[in-house]
């Protein structure tokens, strides 16, 4: 049984097709690395999954239950189980670090505040920000903000975590602190879908790598297969270009 | 003119007249304040309506757009007369102050709705997306995320409208609301010269409006500074 | 609720509303042009003139923007005759609205003057533009683009403001509505039709101004 099953997924920005016939399966505990050139549709998959961009065709199944993204209740149930971390962190600017992490569990999931706060403190300590609880996002560095965003997503207790180029907006020296945080999650067996340009990192943590180009999945395989023995020309070009850097 | 005013002054500056003017000034202020407070709630409702998606709420959205366009493009005096006659037609015995307050509310609602909408639209898209991904509904997003960020963009122009209505409600005198302008006309009819009656009223308006306008400008400057937070 | 709407009774009076709308538009255009002249002069004084004169201008602006136009016109119409200046109601309204517009447009024009961009002027200077050429090719086009939207906006506000003239018996749009009302007593009908006239008038003005702004000044005017 697959945990998340995507089949024949299509999406458009206006009239322009951005995803065509995407097939992707995610098992429990999988860490999928989505790679490919800019504009290949990697991030779009995550946006469509979360219901931020309506799909124009195909099916998404969660534990063999089809999810209709146009149905608000179904979308709600899906968002209860999948969380996303954005490239630009998207922290709520009007809230402190602690409020950012607790707002959704308390106000949306209606869980007791004391319990949520205790969890949030533990999560923030885990990402190394136990001393920044009362700070506002604009008082933190990009790497710190992104770690708050990861803690915020984890506070929702998701079954699957989507990471959308979470280090792309960071200064180079701040990248490693965020990657370290993700490594910890990987070790704990978190199911993750990671869109990233950090090839070495993907190779290290991913259980499966998906190479995309022009809105299609070109090739899927283990990190070793994709990086060392790619089957398709597009993959070879991309990988060799990356490795030469 | 000046000698005439000096001659009239002792007769004019009686306790009775001063109280008459002070009460009218309060009525003017109350009219504007009440209209703007209720109007801002109406404006918020209009703004939220226009942010909804989906075909189900399309009629409501069109209604909100129609309301906004209508009351922004009809003069105060015409809206006032419409309210006046509409209340009259229902046969209800509604105080004139209420008729004028409803007029201000309708117009303020239309204008403030646009201000609120502008403020909410200025909240970055990624804030809305993060909220949506965490299962916030539209109203929850507005309440917890968008309004707490947008209010400092919304408040200064909204306050500006409040100050503007202090002057615009002068037209309420036309249906007989005893506010400042009406009192000016009454004093003039009592035999005081127009220069004194209306001059005094102009000064009272100025004394109310100018400090408030200055306060509004300070408010805008203060809220515009990035370090200010609304927690 | 015994009132029944009977629009049929007021159709014969429709031409008078068109006459009224025409007069309203005239008042708005005349007062706006007068106000623009005053406003430009006052803004120039505030930006470049001697201090004492700028002070006087400030007093004028602050006074007129902080008191109601209606009471200003009352003052002109009823107080000036005591000093031997007799104004017709039309003249009193026009003068009042012009002075009022002058005050508001001073503020708008001044913001335009202040928005001159040093970098653009420096670029023109380096390219060898003369002072006059700088004004012709850099400063004026830039100001036109910056100023067009708020000026259009104020024109729309003034078009609505002309309804105040009815209080003084001027037979513009609202004035005609009052007249027709006193003859037919179909109050809601006549004032709702008048409201539609104002919506149409200001919408037409908005569309026209937005088009002019886009083609002439590349101004980004949305519909106001």
XYZ file of C-alpha atoms in Angstrom:
700
model
C 0.000 0.000 0.000
C 1.330 3.355 -0.995
C 0.906 6.251 1.284
C 0.497 8.927 -1.358
C -0.328 8.076 -4.931
C -0.223 10.638 -7.699
C -1.324 9.480 -11.156
C -1.542 11.395 -14.428
C -1.534 14.754 -12.676
C -1.943 17.807 -14.981
C -1.891 21.508 -14.098
C -1.978 24.804 -15.979
C -1.006 28.385 -15.234
C -3.678 30.109 -17.264
C -3.404 28.313 -20.602
C 0.183 27.230 -20.184
C 0.605 23.604 -19.115
C 3.024 23.350 -16.174
C 2.512 19.707 -15.219
C 1.681 16.913 -17.645
C 0.867 13.384 -16.605
C 2.862 13.249 -13.392
C 3.006 9.799 -11.776
C 4.555 9.605 -8.356
C 4.175 7.260 -5.422
C 5.321 7.950 -1.924
C 5.530 5.115 0.603
C 5.555 5.534 4.344
C 8.999 6.668 5.475
C 10.114 7.514 1.931
C 12.222 10.554 1.314
C 11.680 11.633 -2.264
C 14.080 14.123 -3.815
C 12.561 16.124 -6.652
C 15.258 17.589 -8.900
C 15.410 19.251 -12.265
C 16.110 22.567 -13.996
C 14.268 25.750 -12.989
C 10.740 25.827 -14.343
C 10.552 22.042 -14.643
C 7.484 21.939 -12.364
C 9.034 20.471 -9.202
C 7.601 23.133 -6.915
C 4.338 23.112 -8.826
C 3.729 19.505 -7.783
C 3.898 20.564 -4.143
C 1.630 23.559 -4.756
C -0.953 21.405 -6.520
C -0.778 18.786 -3.776
C -1.500 21.437 -1.119
C -4.398 22.858 -3.103
C -2.672 26.182 -3.775
C -3.010 25.586 -7.518
C -5.989 23.614 -8.808
C -5.076 20.483 -10.806
C -6.605 20.213 -14.262
C -6.468 16.438 -14.471
C -5.262 13.231 -12.849
C -5.789 11.749 -9.426
C -4.239 12.106 -6.010
C -4.848 9.300 -3.516
C -3.972 9.385 0.143
C -4.009 5.883 1.640
C -5.999 4.764 -1.404
C -8.638 7.441 -0.704
C -9.033 9.696 -3.777
C -8.726 13.387 -2.917
C -10.891 15.852 -4.795
C -9.037 19.167 -4.598
C -12.159 21.119 -5.542
C -13.979 19.790 -2.480
C -13.237 22.040 0.493
C -13.823 19.342 3.084
C -11.543 16.883 1.294
C -8.876 19.567 0.936
C -9.189 20.294 4.620
C -8.622 16.644 5.503
C -5.621 16.511 3.189
C -4.087 19.639 4.703
C -4.574 18.066 8.119
C -2.162 15.310 7.101
C 0.338 17.057 4.839
C 2.332 20.154 5.752
C 4.537 22.350 3.585
C 7.588 24.529 4.187
C 8.004 27.334 1.645
C 11.061 28.741 -0.084
C 10.364 32.207 1.338
C 9.548 30.794 4.830
C 6.138 32.592 4.742
C 6.211 33.148 8.490
C 3.372 35.313 9.777
C 4.996 38.716 10.195
C 2.587 39.834 12.905
C 3.365 36.941 15.236
C 6.291 35.959 17.399
C 8.206 32.764 16.735
C 6.176 30.883 19.354
C 2.868 32.270 18.041
C 3.789 31.255 14.517
C 4.221 27.670 15.682
C 1.179 27.502 17.965
C -1.435 29.460 16.000
C -2.691 26.678 13.747
C -2.832 23.876 16.353
C -4.575 26.174 18.853
C -6.889 28.257 16.681
C -7.537 25.934 13.755
C -7.197 22.468 15.279
C -8.625 23.708 18.596
C -6.121 21.830 20.738
C -5.428 22.958 24.323
C -3.001 25.852 24.366
C -0.807 24.617 27.241
C -0.191 21.284 25.576
C 0.536 22.875 22.163
C 2.887 25.414 23.701
C 4.883 22.726 25.450
C 5.234 20.862 22.165
C 6.149 24.043 20.329
C 8.886 24.849 22.827
C 10.285 21.357 22.414
C 10.180 21.620 18.617
C 11.843 25.027 18.620
C 14.524 23.713 20.951
C 15.033 20.825 18.572
C 15.647 23.173 15.620
C 18.007 25.181 17.840
C 15.801 28.205 18.456
C 14.733 27.634 22.036
C 15.989 31.101 22.942
C 14.114 33.011 20.206
C 10.525 32.281 21.228
C 9.515 35.917 21.683
C 11.272 37.268 18.593
C 9.481 38.409 15.452
C 10.373 36.905 12.068
C 12.043 40.070 10.779
C 14.440 39.967 13.719
C 15.805 36.594 12.646
C 18.220 35.529 9.929
C 16.892 33.649 6.925
C 18.204 30.347 8.236
C 16.563 30.908 11.601
C 13.293 31.874 9.954
C 13.360 28.735 7.853
C 13.957 26.588 10.926
C 10.953 28.255 12.578
C 8.953 27.437 9.462
C 10.000 23.787 9.753
C 9.000 23.742 13.422
C 5.675 25.346 12.481
C 5.018 22.614 9.942
C 6.015 19.859 12.401
C 3.685 21.287 15.057
C 0.826 20.224 12.791
C 2.033 16.605 13.228
C 1.917 15.913 9.501
C 2.230 12.438 8.061
C 4.042 13.883 5.067
C 6.238 16.968 4.992
C 6.738 18.903 1.749
C 9.903 21.021 1.517
C 9.847 23.533 -1.335
C 13.409 24.714 -2.102
C 13.797 25.592 1.542
C 17.426 26.670 1.192
C 17.163 28.515 -2.129
C 16.538 31.925 -0.560
C 19.298 31.587 2.034
C 22.774 33.050 2.077
C 25.288 30.224 1.460
C 26.616 30.207 5.015
C 23.100 29.642 6.403
C 22.238 26.655 4.231
C 23.874 24.005 6.389
C 21.936 24.825 9.571
C 18.676 24.190 7.732
C 19.963 21.029 6.050
C 21.110 19.729 9.441
C 17.583 20.163 10.743
C 16.205 18.173 7.816
C 18.810 15.439 8.395
C 17.474 15.003 11.908
C 13.960 14.554 10.524
C 15.237 12.041 7.989
C 16.860 10.019 10.721
C 13.568 9.982 12.621
C 11.816 8.431 9.640
C 9.716 11.428 8.555
C 8.059 10.960 5.179
C 9.251 13.841 3.024
C 8.995 15.233 -0.472
C 11.996 17.479 -0.979
C 12.373 19.905 -3.880
C 15.954 21.120 -3.860
C 18.977 22.235 -5.837
C 21.309 20.876 -3.165
C 22.312 17.751 -5.097
C 24.809 16.439 -2.578
C 22.203 16.682 0.114
C 19.524 14.941 -1.969
C 21.938 12.179 -2.768
C 22.696 11.768 0.908
C 19.180 11.695 2.398
C 16.816 10.680 -0.415
C 15.529 7.135 -0.703
C 14.297 7.867 -4.207
C 15.135 10.638 -6.682
C 12.756 11.961 -9.319
C 14.219 13.965 -12.201
C 11.795 16.352 -13.897
C 11.944 18.530 -17.004
C 9.283 20.573 -18.811
C 6.518 19.558 -16.434
C 7.116 15.814 -16.847
C 8.833 13.118 -14.854
C 11.804 12.061 -16.974
C 13.378 9.478 -14.749
C 12.941 7.929 -11.327
C 15.421 5.844 -9.395
C 17.674 5.459 -6.424
C 20.165 8.289 -5.837
C 22.922 6.083 -7.172
C 20.986 5.311 -10.363
C 20.111 8.918 -11.081
C 23.435 10.488 -10.216
C 25.836 7.755 -11.335
C 24.008 5.926 -14.119
C 21.253 8.093 -15.573
C 19.317 6.437 -18.384
C 17.987 9.473 -20.229
C 19.962 12.103 -22.110
C 18.181 14.997 -20.299
C 19.111 13.505 -16.956
C 22.695 12.949 -18.049
C 22.998 16.557 -19.259
C 21.538 17.895 -16.043
C 23.617 15.708 -13.751
C 26.870 16.310 -15.604
C 26.256 20.062 -15.568
C 25.614 19.923 -11.836
C 28.640 17.764 -11.100
C 30.960 20.000 -13.083
C 30.152 22.851 -10.713
C -17.996 94.276 9.060
C -15.622 94.211 12.004
C -17.366 97.044 13.852
C -20.654 95.276 13.321
C -19.297 92.074 14.788
C -17.861 93.913 17.776
C -21.202 95.561 18.309
C -23.057 92.230 18.109
C -20.573 90.286 20.211
C -22.000 90.834 23.726
C -25.430 89.746 22.554
C -23.901 86.769 20.714
C -21.547 85.403 23.365
C -24.236 84.397 25.833
C -24.118 81.235 27.883
C -27.177 79.974 26.031
C -25.608 80.430 22.594
C -22.340 78.840 23.652
C -24.114 75.749 24.938
C -26.192 75.678 21.752
C -23.017 75.691 19.629
C -21.196 73.190 21.865
C -24.082 70.732 21.673
C -24.213 71.121 17.908
C -20.463 70.493 17.708
C -20.979 67.259 19.644
C -23.750 66.259 17.261
C -21.447 66.906 14.295
C -18.702 64.804 15.870
C -21.087 62.027 16.892
C -22.588 61.876 13.408
C -19.187 61.452 11.822
C -17.841 59.059 14.469
C -20.912 56.842 14.558
C -21.127 56.704 10.776
C -17.455 55.838 10.441
C -17.432 53.164 13.156
C -20.484 51.363 11.782
C -19.281 52.151 8.265
C -15.942 50.480 8.902
C -17.707 47.277 9.960
C -19.791 47.491 6.803
C -16.628 48.218 4.824
C -14.883 45.194 6.324
C -17.839 43.005 5.369
C -17.758 44.399 1.824
C -14.013 43.874 1.535
C -14.203 40.281 2.791
C -17.100 39.549 0.451
C -15.024 40.739 -2.491
C -12.138 38.458 -1.460
C -14.237 35.288 -1.617
C -13.826 32.818 -4.459
C -16.061 30.438 -6.278
C -19.277 30.744 -8.256
C -21.564 30.194 -5.264
C -20.851 33.611 -3.805
C -20.710 35.482 -7.124
C -24.083 37.224 -6.582
C -22.851 38.504 -3.210
C -19.620 39.738 -4.756
C -21.512 41.576 -7.490
C -23.752 43.098 -4.851
C -20.710 44.306 -2.898
C -19.163 45.813 -6.042
C -22.454 47.481 -6.968
C -22.868 48.894 -3.469
C -19.327 50.242 -3.435
C -19.548 51.860 -6.859
C -22.981 53.323 -6.176
C -22.260 55.030 -2.886
C -18.897 56.330 -4.020
C -20.461 57.963 -7.062
C -23.563 59.590 -5.615
C -23.246 62.950 -3.825
C -23.792 63.101 -0.084
C -26.809 65.365 -0.529
C -28.550 62.974 -2.938
C -27.882 59.933 -0.732
C -29.144 61.934 2.227
C -32.382 62.829 0.450
C -32.854 59.209 -0.639
C -32.428 57.994 2.938
C -34.699 60.734 4.198
C -37.524 59.870 1.822
C -36.989 56.137 2.135
C -37.429 56.342 5.920
C -40.435 58.588 5.389
C -41.975 56.061 3.009
C -41.751 53.302 5.597
C -43.796 55.478 7.897
C -41.442 54.790 10.777
C -40.798 57.687 13.111
C -37.035 57.812 12.806
C -35.061 60.714 14.310
C -33.350 62.934 11.725
C -30.012 62.235 13.377
C -30.452 58.550 12.542
C -31.290 59.368 8.917
C -28.070 61.365 8.625
C -26.063 58.702 10.487
C -27.327 56.012 8.130
C -26.299 58.185 5.179
C -22.786 58.599 6.564
C -22.633 54.869 7.298
C -23.568 53.890 3.747
C -21.058 56.254 2.146
C -18.324 55.542 4.684
C -18.937 51.814 4.192
C -18.358 52.131 0.457
C -15.159 54.172 0.808
C -13.773 52.295 3.822
C -14.504 49.012 2.067
C -12.084 50.050 -0.654
C -9.496 51.135 1.912
C -9.773 47.824 3.778
C -9.572 45.914 0.512
C -6.456 47.850 -0.469
C -4.917 47.119 2.926
C -5.687 43.401 2.758
C -4.385 43.195 -0.803
C -1.128 44.726 0.401
C -0.550 41.746 2.694
C 1.944 39.556 0.880
C 0.626 36.606 -1.089
C 2.884 34.194 0.764
C 1.074 34.981 4.009
C -2.243 33.916 2.474
C -0.690 30.762 1.042
C 0.907 29.751 4.319
C -2.428 30.225 6.070
C -4.297 28.270 3.409
C -1.799 25.414 3.616
C -2.381 25.271 7.377
C -6.144 25.024 6.887
C -7.100 28.576 7.835
C -10.459 29.578 6.381
C -10.751 32.976 4.650
C -12.185 34.629 7.750
C -9.578 32.991 9.997
C -6.815 34.177 7.681
C -8.184 37.712 7.739
C -8.669 37.704 11.502
C -5.370 36.159 12.591
C -2.991 37.057 9.771
C -4.146 39.721 7.312
C -5.876 42.332 9.469
C -3.160 42.340 12.158
C -0.716 43.216 9.375
C -2.957 45.524 7.354
C -4.484 47.673 10.069
C -1.654 50.172 10.069
C -2.201 50.735 6.376
C -5.944 50.974 6.893
C -6.169 53.178 9.966
C -4.650 56.461 8.683
C -6.857 56.829 5.581
C -9.874 55.600 7.569
C -9.186 58.286 10.138
C -8.881 60.753 7.266
C -12.400 59.816 6.220
C -13.663 60.411 9.731
C -12.195 63.920 9.616
C -13.610 64.455 6.127
C -17.088 63.501 7.282
C -16.941 66.128 10.017
C -17.059 68.629 7.160
C -19.355 66.676 4.847
C -22.038 66.269 7.504
C -22.638 70.008 7.187
C -25.181 68.943 4.574
C -27.209 67.157 7.259
C -28.436 70.659 8.128
C -30.568 70.419 4.982
C -32.917 67.867 6.525
C -32.942 69.670 9.869
C -30.357 67.813 11.954
C -29.277 70.299 14.612
C -25.557 70.142 13.949
C -23.083 73.012 13.577
C -24.175 74.307 10.173
C -27.821 74.213 11.172
C -26.972 76.243 14.250
C -25.196 78.757 12.013
C -28.376 79.186 10.037
C -30.462 79.495 13.206
C -28.159 82.182 14.624
C -28.295 84.033 11.321
C -32.088 83.851 11.349
C -32.135 85.173 14.916
C -30.747 88.409 13.562
C -27.009 88.003 13.986
C -25.037 89.018 10.948
C -24.071 86.273 8.508
C -20.408 87.153 8.979
C -20.629 86.520 12.710
C -22.934 83.477 12.562
C -21.145 81.605 9.830
C -17.733 82.974 10.782
C -18.142 81.555 14.285
C -19.294 78.213 12.887
C -16.330 78.094 10.492
C -13.989 78.651 13.416
C -15.605 75.861 15.430
C -15.287 73.474 12.480
C -11.662 74.467 12.118
C -11.017 73.989 15.829
C -12.346 70.436 15.572
C -10.954 69.427 12.200
C -7.465 70.913 12.305
C -6.164 69.135 15.455
C -7.714 65.867 14.274
C -6.133 66.251 10.837
C -2.767 66.937 12.477
C -3.231 63.892 14.681
C -4.072 61.847 11.586
C -0.861 62.958 9.878
C 1.174 62.035 12.966
C -0.591 58.696 13.152
C 0.271 57.972 9.536
C 3.925 58.840 10.041
C 4.108 56.726 13.189
C 2.431 53.675 11.744
C 4.484 53.892 8.568
C 7.708 53.301 10.504
C 8.703 49.655 10.102
C 9.617 49.084 13.735
C 6.088 49.653 14.862
C 4.216 46.515 15.656
C 0.592 45.912 16.398
C 0.854 43.062 18.846
C -45.317 50.676 3.900
C -47.852 52.415 1.696
C -45.414 53.990 -0.731
C -45.478 52.518 -4.229
C -42.816 53.434 -6.717
C -44.196 55.131 -9.828
C -41.378 55.976 -12.147
C -43.825 56.701 -15.007
C -44.699 60.080 -13.536
C -41.189 61.453 -13.693
C -40.185 60.481 -17.238
C -41.527 63.769 -18.686
C -39.069 65.609 -16.438
C -36.035 63.716 -17.652
C -34.829 66.439 -20.056
C -34.536 68.790 -17.104
C -32.169 66.369 -15.404
C -30.011 66.388 -18.527
C -29.992 70.211 -18.404
C -29.018 69.960 -14.754
C -26.246 67.481 -15.438
C -24.831 69.825 -18.071
C -24.759 72.712 -15.594
C -23.199 70.474 -12.929
C -20.454 69.532 -15.360
C -19.852 73.189 -16.232
C -19.508 74.139 -12.575
C -17.136 71.240 -11.980
C -14.939 72.083 -14.976
C -14.859 75.836 -14.276
C -14.127 75.399 -10.565
C -11.534 72.745 -11.319
C -9.696 74.923 -13.848
C -9.815 77.918 -11.516
C -8.691 75.734 -8.644
C -5.895 74.272 -10.720
C -4.575 77.772 -11.528
C -4.714 78.786 -7.865
C -3.313 75.466 -6.726
C -0.382 75.563 -9.144
C 0.488 79.126 -8.206
C 0.208 78.383 -4.480
C 2.219 75.186 -4.779
C 4.929 77.094 -6.634
C 4.960 79.685 -3.861
C 5.162 76.988 -1.197
C 8.002 75.192 -2.956
C 10.016 78.089 -4.362
C 8.543 81.348 -3.030
C 9.545 83.627 -0.143
C 8.821 82.362 3.324
C 6.265 84.990 4.313
C 4.213 84.338 1.183
C 4.435 80.582 1.697
C 3.076 81.141 5.210
C 0.056 82.993 3.875
C -0.553 80.230 1.366
C -0.352 77.663 4.171
C -2.958 79.535 6.181
C -5.247 79.628 3.137
C -4.806 75.906 2.491
C -5.191 74.831 6.101
C -8.270 76.968 6.599
C -10.101 75.846 3.492
C -9.267 72.160 3.888
C -10.426 72.103 7.502
C -13.830 73.763 7.149
C -16.886 72.588 5.203
C -17.318 73.871 1.684
C -21.021 74.377 2.381
C -20.349 76.828 5.220
C -17.679 78.581 3.160
C -20.280 79.217 0.478
C -22.838 80.260 3.092
C -20.331 82.823 4.255
C -19.705 84.124 0.740
C -23.371 84.190 -0.157
C -24.777 85.728 3.008
C -21.921 87.682 4.580
C -20.407 89.404 1.561
C -23.603 91.370 0.747
C -23.210 93.081 4.132
C -19.912 94.399 2.819
C -21.495 95.546 -0.393
C -20.467 92.569 -2.537
C -23.589 91.018 -3.954
C -23.071 87.612 -5.530
C -25.555 85.573 -7.490
C -26.023 82.083 -6.073
C -24.227 80.645 -9.094
C -21.274 83.006 -8.583
C -21.125 82.302 -4.850
C -21.058 78.557 -5.471
C -18.494 78.861 -8.232
C -16.183 81.115 -6.217
C -16.571 78.954 -3.125
C -15.826 75.745 -4.996
C -12.891 77.330 -6.820
C -11.295 78.566 -3.600
C -11.894 75.189 -2.005
C -10.440 73.347 -4.973
C -7.469 75.727 -4.982
C -6.620 74.684 -1.427
C -6.834 70.947 -2.086
C -5.040 71.204 -5.427
C -2.214 73.165 -3.791
C -1.508 70.089 -1.692
C -1.706 67.776 -4.693
C 0.459 69.979 -6.921
C 3.013 70.397 -4.187
C 3.384 66.652 -3.849
C 4.042 66.654 -7.593
C 6.689 69.356 -7.305
C 8.376 67.476 -4.504
C 8.445 64.272 -6.508
C 11.034 65.570 -8.984
C 13.658 62.926 -9.063
C 17.173 64.120 -8.545
C 18.626 61.141 -10.382
C 16.683 61.931 -13.555
C 17.695 65.578 -13.426
C 21.303 64.661 -12.885
C 21.123 62.345 -15.863
C 19.671 65.162 -17.974
C 22.367 67.522 -16.704
C 25.110 65.095 -17.679
C 23.559 64.578 -21.097
C 23.952 68.309 -21.659
C 20.307 69.396 -21.409
C 19.845 73.104 -20.804
C 17.738 74.184 -17.817
C 14.761 74.849 -20.108
C 15.191 71.518 -21.866
C 15.310 69.790 -18.479
C 11.981 71.346 -17.591
C 10.480 70.550 -20.990
C 11.692 66.977 -21.355
C 12.253 65.698 -17.841
C 10.419 67.628 -15.156
C 7.082 68.366 -16.807
C 6.456 64.914 -18.294
C 7.332 63.318 -14.984
C 5.042 65.658 -13.057
C 2.195 65.122 -15.490
C 2.470 61.393 -14.959
C 2.614 61.648 -11.187
C -0.096 64.284 -10.901
C -2.646 63.033 -13.367
C -4.215 60.327 -11.176
C -4.765 62.447 -8.049
C -5.974 65.384 -10.145
C -8.480 63.132 -11.945
C -9.588 61.814 -8.611
C -10.194 65.307 -7.309
C -12.162 66.230 -10.408
C -14.532 63.330 -9.707
C -14.888 64.464 -6.087
C -15.684 67.973 -7.322
C -18.283 66.696 -9.779
C -20.081 65.117 -6.836
C -19.513 68.292 -4.822
C -21.478 70.396 -7.317
C -24.684 68.960 -5.854
C -24.143 71.378 -2.984
C -25.162 74.187 -5.348
C -28.755 72.980 -5.021
C -28.783 74.333 -1.471
C -28.407 77.821 -2.952
C -31.055 77.302 -5.626
C -28.714 76.696 -8.549
C -30.568 74.488 -11.005
C -27.898 71.897 -11.563
C -28.630 68.185 -11.327
C -29.600 68.041 -7.654
C -31.311 71.426 -7.889
C -33.487 70.142 -10.712
C -34.232 67.062 -8.632
C -35.477 69.284 -5.794
C -37.637 71.243 -8.262
C -39.150 68.149 -9.843
C -39.718 66.683 -6.392
C -41.704 69.700 -5.301
C -43.884 69.374 -8.389
C -44.439 65.617 -8.422
C -43.751 64.509 -4.835
C -42.297 61.288 -6.302
C -39.292 61.774 -4.015
C -37.685 58.342 -4.031
C -38.139 57.979 -7.772
C -36.663 61.332 -8.643
C -33.707 61.109 -6.288
C -32.869 57.547 -7.301
C -32.886 58.562 -10.964
C -30.710 61.537 -10.025
C -28.341 59.135 -8.281
C -28.117 57.103 -11.480
C -27.282 60.321 -13.366
C -24.393 60.997 -11.011
C -23.104 57.446 -11.303
C -23.253 57.693 -15.099
C -21.658 61.139 -15.121
C -18.740 60.200 -12.879
C -18.250 56.826 -14.566
C -18.055 58.540 -17.958
C -15.607 61.074 -16.530
C -13.511 58.309 -14.949
C -13.320 56.299 -18.158
C -12.439 59.375 -20.202
C -9.790 60.544 -17.727
C -8.262 57.083 -17.460
C -8.029 56.905 -21.253
C -6.448 60.359 -21.475
C -4.048 59.491 -18.706
C -2.975 56.283 -20.341
C -2.363 57.721 -23.791
C -1.091 61.181 -22.969
C 0.940 60.680 -19.821
C 1.353 56.930 -19.439
C -0.251 57.520 -16.051
C -1.378 54.377 -14.300
C -4.897 55.419 -13.510
C -7.192 52.636 -12.612
C -10.835 53.528 -12.798
C -11.339 56.051 -10.072
